[in-house]
Coordinates of C-alpha atoms in Angstrom, one line a residue:
M229 CA 0.1 0.2 -0.1
T230 CA 1.3 3.7 -0.5
G231 CA -0.3 6.9 0.4
L232 CA -0.3 10.5 -0.9
L233 CA 3.5 11.0 -0.2
D234 CA 4.9 8.5 -2.1
S235 CA 4.7 10.8 -5.1
G236 CA 3.5 8.2 -7.1
V237 CA -0.4 9.0 -6.6
D238 CA -2.1 9.3 -9.8
Y239 CA -5.6 8.9 -11.1
V240 CA -6.6 6.1 -13.5
G241 CA -7.6 7.6 -17.2
G242 CA -9.4 11.0 -17.2
L243 CA -11.8 10.8 -14.1
L244 CA -13.9 14.2 -14.1
D245 CA -16.3 15.7 -11.4
R246 CA -19.1 18.1 -11.8
A247 CA -16.6 21.0 -11.7
G248 CA -14.6 19.3 -14.3
S249 CA -11.9 18.5 -12.1
S250 CA -9.7 15.2 -12.1
M251 CA -9.4 15.0 -8.4
G252 CA -12.7 13.1 -7.4
N253 CA -13.4 11.9 -3.6
L254 CA -16.4 9.6 -2.4
F255 CA -18.2 12.6 -1.3
N256 CA -18.5 13.9 -4.7
P257 CA -17.5 11.4 -7.0
P258 CA -16.3 11.5 -10.6
E259 CA -19.4 11.2 -13.2
Q260 CA -17.1 10.9 -16.5
Y261 CA -14.4 9.0 -17.5
K262 CA -12.1 10.2 -20.6
V263 CA -10.9 7.5 -22.5
Q264 CA -7.2 7.2 -22.9
K265 CA -5.0 6.0 -25.7
G266 CA -4.9 2.3 -25.3
D267 CA -7.9 1.9 -23.2
S268 CA -10.7 -0.9 -23.8
L269 CA -14.0 -0.7 -22.5
Y270 CA -13.6 -3.9 -20.8
G271 CA -10.7 -2.6 -19.0
I272 CA -12.6 0.7 -18.1
S273 CA -15.3 -1.5 -16.8
K274 CA -12.9 -3.5 -14.7
T275 CA -11.6 -0.1 -13.3
L276 CA -14.6 1.7 -12.5
G277 CA -16.5 -1.6 -11.2
V278 CA -19.0 -1.6 -13.7
S279 CA -20.1 -4.1 -16.4
V280 CA -19.5 -3.5 -20.0
E281 CA -22.8 -4.0 -20.8
E282 CA -23.8 -1.0 -18.4
L283 CA -21.2 1.3 -19.9
A284 CA -22.4 0.4 -23.1
K285 CA -26.5 1.1 -22.5
I286 CA -25.6 4.2 -20.5
N287 CA -23.4 5.8 -23.3
S288 CA -25.4 4.1 -25.9
I289 CA -22.3 2.3 -27.4
K290 CA -23.3 -0.4 -30.2
D291 CA -20.2 -1.8 -30.8
P292 CA -17.8 -2.0 -27.4
S293 CA -14.4 -2.3 -29.5
K294 CA -15.3 1.3 -30.9
I295 CA -14.3 3.6 -28.5
R296 CA -11.8 6.2 -29.1
A297 CA -9.0 8.6 -27.1
G298 CA -10.7 11.3 -25.8
Q299 CA -14.0 10.1 -25.6
M300 CA -16.4 10.9 -22.4
L301 CA -17.9 8.3 -21.1
N302 CA -20.8 8.7 -18.5
W303 CA -21.0 6.6 -15.4
K304 CA -21.8 6.9 -11.7
T305 CA -19.9 5.5 -8.8
Q306 CA -20.7 4.7 -5.0
K307 CA -21.1 7.6 -3.1
M308 CA -20.5 8.0 0.7
S309 CA -23.7 9.3 2.3
S310 CA -21.9 10.2 5.5
I311 CA -18.7 10.7 7.5
D312 CA -19.3 7.6 9.6
E313 CA -19.8 5.3 6.4
F314 CA -17.6 2.5 7.7
S315 CA -18.7 2.3 11.7
Y316 CA -20.2 -1.0 10.9
I317 CA -17.3 -2.5 9.4
E318 CA -15.2 -1.0 12.1
D319 CA -17.4 -2.9 14.8
E320 CA -16.8 -5.9 13.0
A321 CA -13.3 -5.5 12.9
G322 CA -13.1 -4.4 16.4
L323 CA -11.5 -1.1 15.3
P324 CA -12.1 2.5 16.8
R325 CA -14.7 4.3 14.9
G326 CA -12.9 6.8 12.4
T327 CA -10.4 4.8 11.9
L328 CA -11.3 3.6 8.3
Y329 CA -12.0 7.1 7.4
A330 CA -8.9 8.7 8.7
L331 CA -7.1 5.6 6.8
M332 CA -9.0 6.3 3.5
M333 CA -8.0 10.3 3.6
A334 CA -4.4 9.6 4.5
E335 CA -4.2 6.9 1.8
S336 CA -6.1 8.7 -1.2
S337 CA -7.5 12.0 -0.1
G338 CA -10.8 9.9 -0.8
N339 CA -10.2 9.3 -4.3
P340 CA -11.6 5.9 -5.2
F341 CA -9.8 5.6 -8.4
A342 CA -6.4 6.6 -7.2
K343 CA -3.6 4.4 -8.6
S344 CA -0.1 4.7 -7.3
K345 CA 3.1 4.0 -9.8
K346 CA 3.8 1.1 -7.4
G347 CA 0.3 -0.6 -8.3
A348 CA -1.9 0.2 -5.1
E349 CA -5.3 0.9 -6.3
G350 CA -8.6 2.4 -4.9
A351 CA -9.6 4.6 -1.9
F352 CA -7.6 2.5 0.5
Q353 CA -4.2 1.9 -1.8
L354 CA -4.6 -1.9 -1.8
M355 CA -2.0 -3.7 -3.3
P356 CA -3.3 -6.7 -6.2
D357 CA -2.2 -9.2 -4.1
T358 CA -3.6 -7.7 -0.8
A359 CA -6.8 -7.1 -2.6
E360 CA -6.9 -10.9 -4.0
D361 CA -5.8 -12.4 -0.9
R362 CA -8.7 -10.6 1.0
N363 CA -11.1 -11.3 -2.0
A364 CA -12.0 -7.4 -2.7
N365 CA -12.3 -5.1 -5.8
P366 CA -10.0 -2.2 -4.8
Y367 CA -12.4 0.1 -6.4
N368 CA -15.4 -1.0 -4.8
L369 CA -15.9 1.3 -1.5
H370 CA -17.2 -1.4 0.9
E371 CA -15.2 -4.6 -0.4
S372 CA -11.8 -2.3 -0.2
A373 CA -13.0 -1.0 3.3
K374 CA -13.4 -4.5 4.5
A375 CA -10.4 -5.5 3.0
A376 CA -8.3 -2.3 4.6
A377 CA -10.0 -3.3 7.9
K378 CA -8.8 -6.9 8.0
E379 CA -5.4 -6.0 6.8
L380 CA -4.9 -3.1 9.3
K381 CA -6.2 -5.6 12.1
Y382 CA -3.9 -8.3 11.0
Q383 CA -0.9 -5.8 11.2
L384 CA -1.9 -4.5 14.6
A385 CA -2.2 -8.2 16.0
S386 CA 1.3 -9.0 14.6
H387 CA 2.7 -5.7 16.3
K388 CA 1.0 -6.5 19.6
R389 CA 2.4 -10.1 19.7
Q390 CA 5.7 -9.0 18.7
T391 CA 5.6 -6.5 21.4
D392 CA 4.4 -8.9 23.9
K393 CA 7.4 -11.4 22.9
D394 CA 9.9 -8.5 23.5
G395 CA 8.3 -7.9 26.7
G396 CA 7.5 -3.7 25.7
D397 CA 4.9 -1.7 26.2
H398 CA 2.2 -1.0 23.3
K399 CA 2.0 2.7 23.1
Q400 CA 3.5 2.6 19.6
D401 CA 1.4 -0.5 18.3
F402 CA -1.2 1.2 16.2
A403 CA 1.5 3.6 14.7
K404 CA 3.6 0.4 13.8
A405 CA 0.6 -0.9 11.9
L406 CA -0.3 2.1 9.9
A407 CA 3.3 2.1 8.9
S408 CA 3.2 -1.4 7.6
Y409 CA 0.0 -1.0 6.0
N410 CA 1.5 2.1 4.0
W411 CA 5.0 1.5 3.3
G412 CA 4.8 -2.6 4.0
H413 CA 4.9 -5.0 6.4
G414 CA 8.6 -6.6 5.2
K415 CA 10.3 -2.9 4.7
V416 CA 9.1 -2.1 8.5
R417 CA 10.5 -5.4 9.9
R418 CA 13.9 -5.0 7.9
L419 CA 14.3 -1.7 9.8
G420 CA 13.6 -3.5 13.5
V421 CA 10.0 -1.8 13.6
D422 CA 11.8 1.2 14.7
L423 CA 9.6 4.3 13.9
G424 CA 12.6 6.8 14.2
R425 CA 15.1 4.7 12.3
I426 CA 12.4 4.2 9.5
D427 CA 12.0 8.2 9.2
R428 CA 15.6 8.9 8.9
Y429 CA 16.1 6.2 6.1
Q430 CA 13.0 7.6 4.1
R431 CA 14.2 10.9 4.5
K432 CA 17.9 10.3 3.3
E433 CA 16.6 8.3 0.6
N434 CA 14.4 10.9 -0.4
L435 CA 16.8 13.5 0.1
K436 CA 19.0 11.4 -2.4
E437 CA 16.6 10.6 -5.0
G438 CA 15.7 14.6 -4.8
K439 CA 12.4 13.9 -3.3
G440 CA 12.8 16.3 -0.5
D441 CA 13.6 16.0 3.2
R442 CA 10.1 13.8 4.2
S443 CA 9.3 10.4 5.4
E444 CA 6.5 8.9 3.8
T445 CA 5.3 6.8 7.2
T446 CA 5.8 10.1 9.4
G447 CA 3.6 12.2 6.7
H448 CA 1.1 9.0 6.5
R449 CA 1.0 9.3 10.2
Q450 CA 0.3 13.1 10.3
N451 CA -2.4 12.6 7.9
F452 CA -4.0 10.0 9.3
T453 CA -4.4 11.9 12.9
K454 CA -5.3 15.1 11.0
F455 CA -8.6 13.2 9.6
W456 CA -8.9 11.4 12.8
E457 CA -9.3 14.5 14.6
D458 CA -11.8 15.8 12.1
Y459 CA -13.8 12.6 11.9
H460 CA -14.2 13.0 16.1
N461 CA -14.6 16.6 15.6
K462 CA -17.5 16.0 13.5
T463 CA -19.3 13.1 14.9
Q464 CA -18.8 13.8 18.2
Q465 CA -19.0 18.3 18.0
P466 CA -21.3 18.3 14.6
A467 CA -22.2 22.2 15.9
N468 CA -18.3 23.3 15.8
P469 CA -18.6 26.3 13.6
M470 CA -14.9 26.5 12.9
I471 CA -14.5 23.1 11.0
R472 CA -15.4 24.2 7.6
D473 CA -12.8 22.7 5.1
L474 CA -10.8 20.0 5.4
R475 CA -7.9 21.4 3.5
N476 CA -7.2 23.9 6.4
I477 CA -7.2 21.6 9.1
K478 CA -3.7 20.9 10.7
V479 CA -2.7 18.1 13.1
G480 CA -3.4 19.6 16.9
M481 CA -5.9 22.0 15.6
Y482 CA -8.9 21.0 17.2
P483 CA -7.4 18.4 19.8
L484 CA -9.4 15.7 21.4
P485 CA -9.2 14.2 24.8
K486 CA -6.8 11.5 25.0
E487 CA -9.1 8.7 25.1
Y488 CA -10.5 9.6 21.7
Y489 CA -7.2 8.5 19.7
P490 CA -6.3 4.9 19.2
Q491 CA -4.2 3.3 21.6
G492 CA -0.6 3.2 20.3
L493 CA -0.9 5.9 17.9
F494 CA 1.2 8.2 19.6

């Protein structure tokens, strides 16, 4: 899996929302697809999670083999009706409410068709093998949310077992699980599951590659925290007039009581 700070997240094809922007999200999902060179109707249908027959019918296409680059295809996707959309999945997985919303926003900014250069797909940036193992279509909102919940729960359980084995405390288990989800369990293990060491390694590598002094996992955790705070401020304090625009929210702007955060996030 990968997140916004991977610098490799792009968007499949040309997805346009009502305003003509290619940056859609699950509250204002894109409604049109701009056909790219080399596209097939079958490939597009698989990406969008709709059938070839449905796409052809909606767009009055008589011959599915005859589509052209630049052609605009109309379609509709799933839409989040509420910020609390995933609560039933979180309850089933035993995860704190708000976890999946914050994870989705940290991974893809809520774009249901984000695709990274490393191959992570959908709102939760599932790698193809993870999606297959979890029997999920990464472009299907609820299937991918369930797969993400199972994967994060697995990573969390793994780190808790290791902490118990090492005789340590659990104050960073959740943060380690997030790092494993975002950067990969194997990579995290190779650096000793040490968040400080991971941060330093990523900064060094990114500087070497001209990507700036930044750490993907630290940035991912900060984004998760920002949207976690946003979720709980909206669901616990819905009348708060100061919270208007996600883009203006910063970590710590609206601090919550300690008990509202997942144990092991800090």
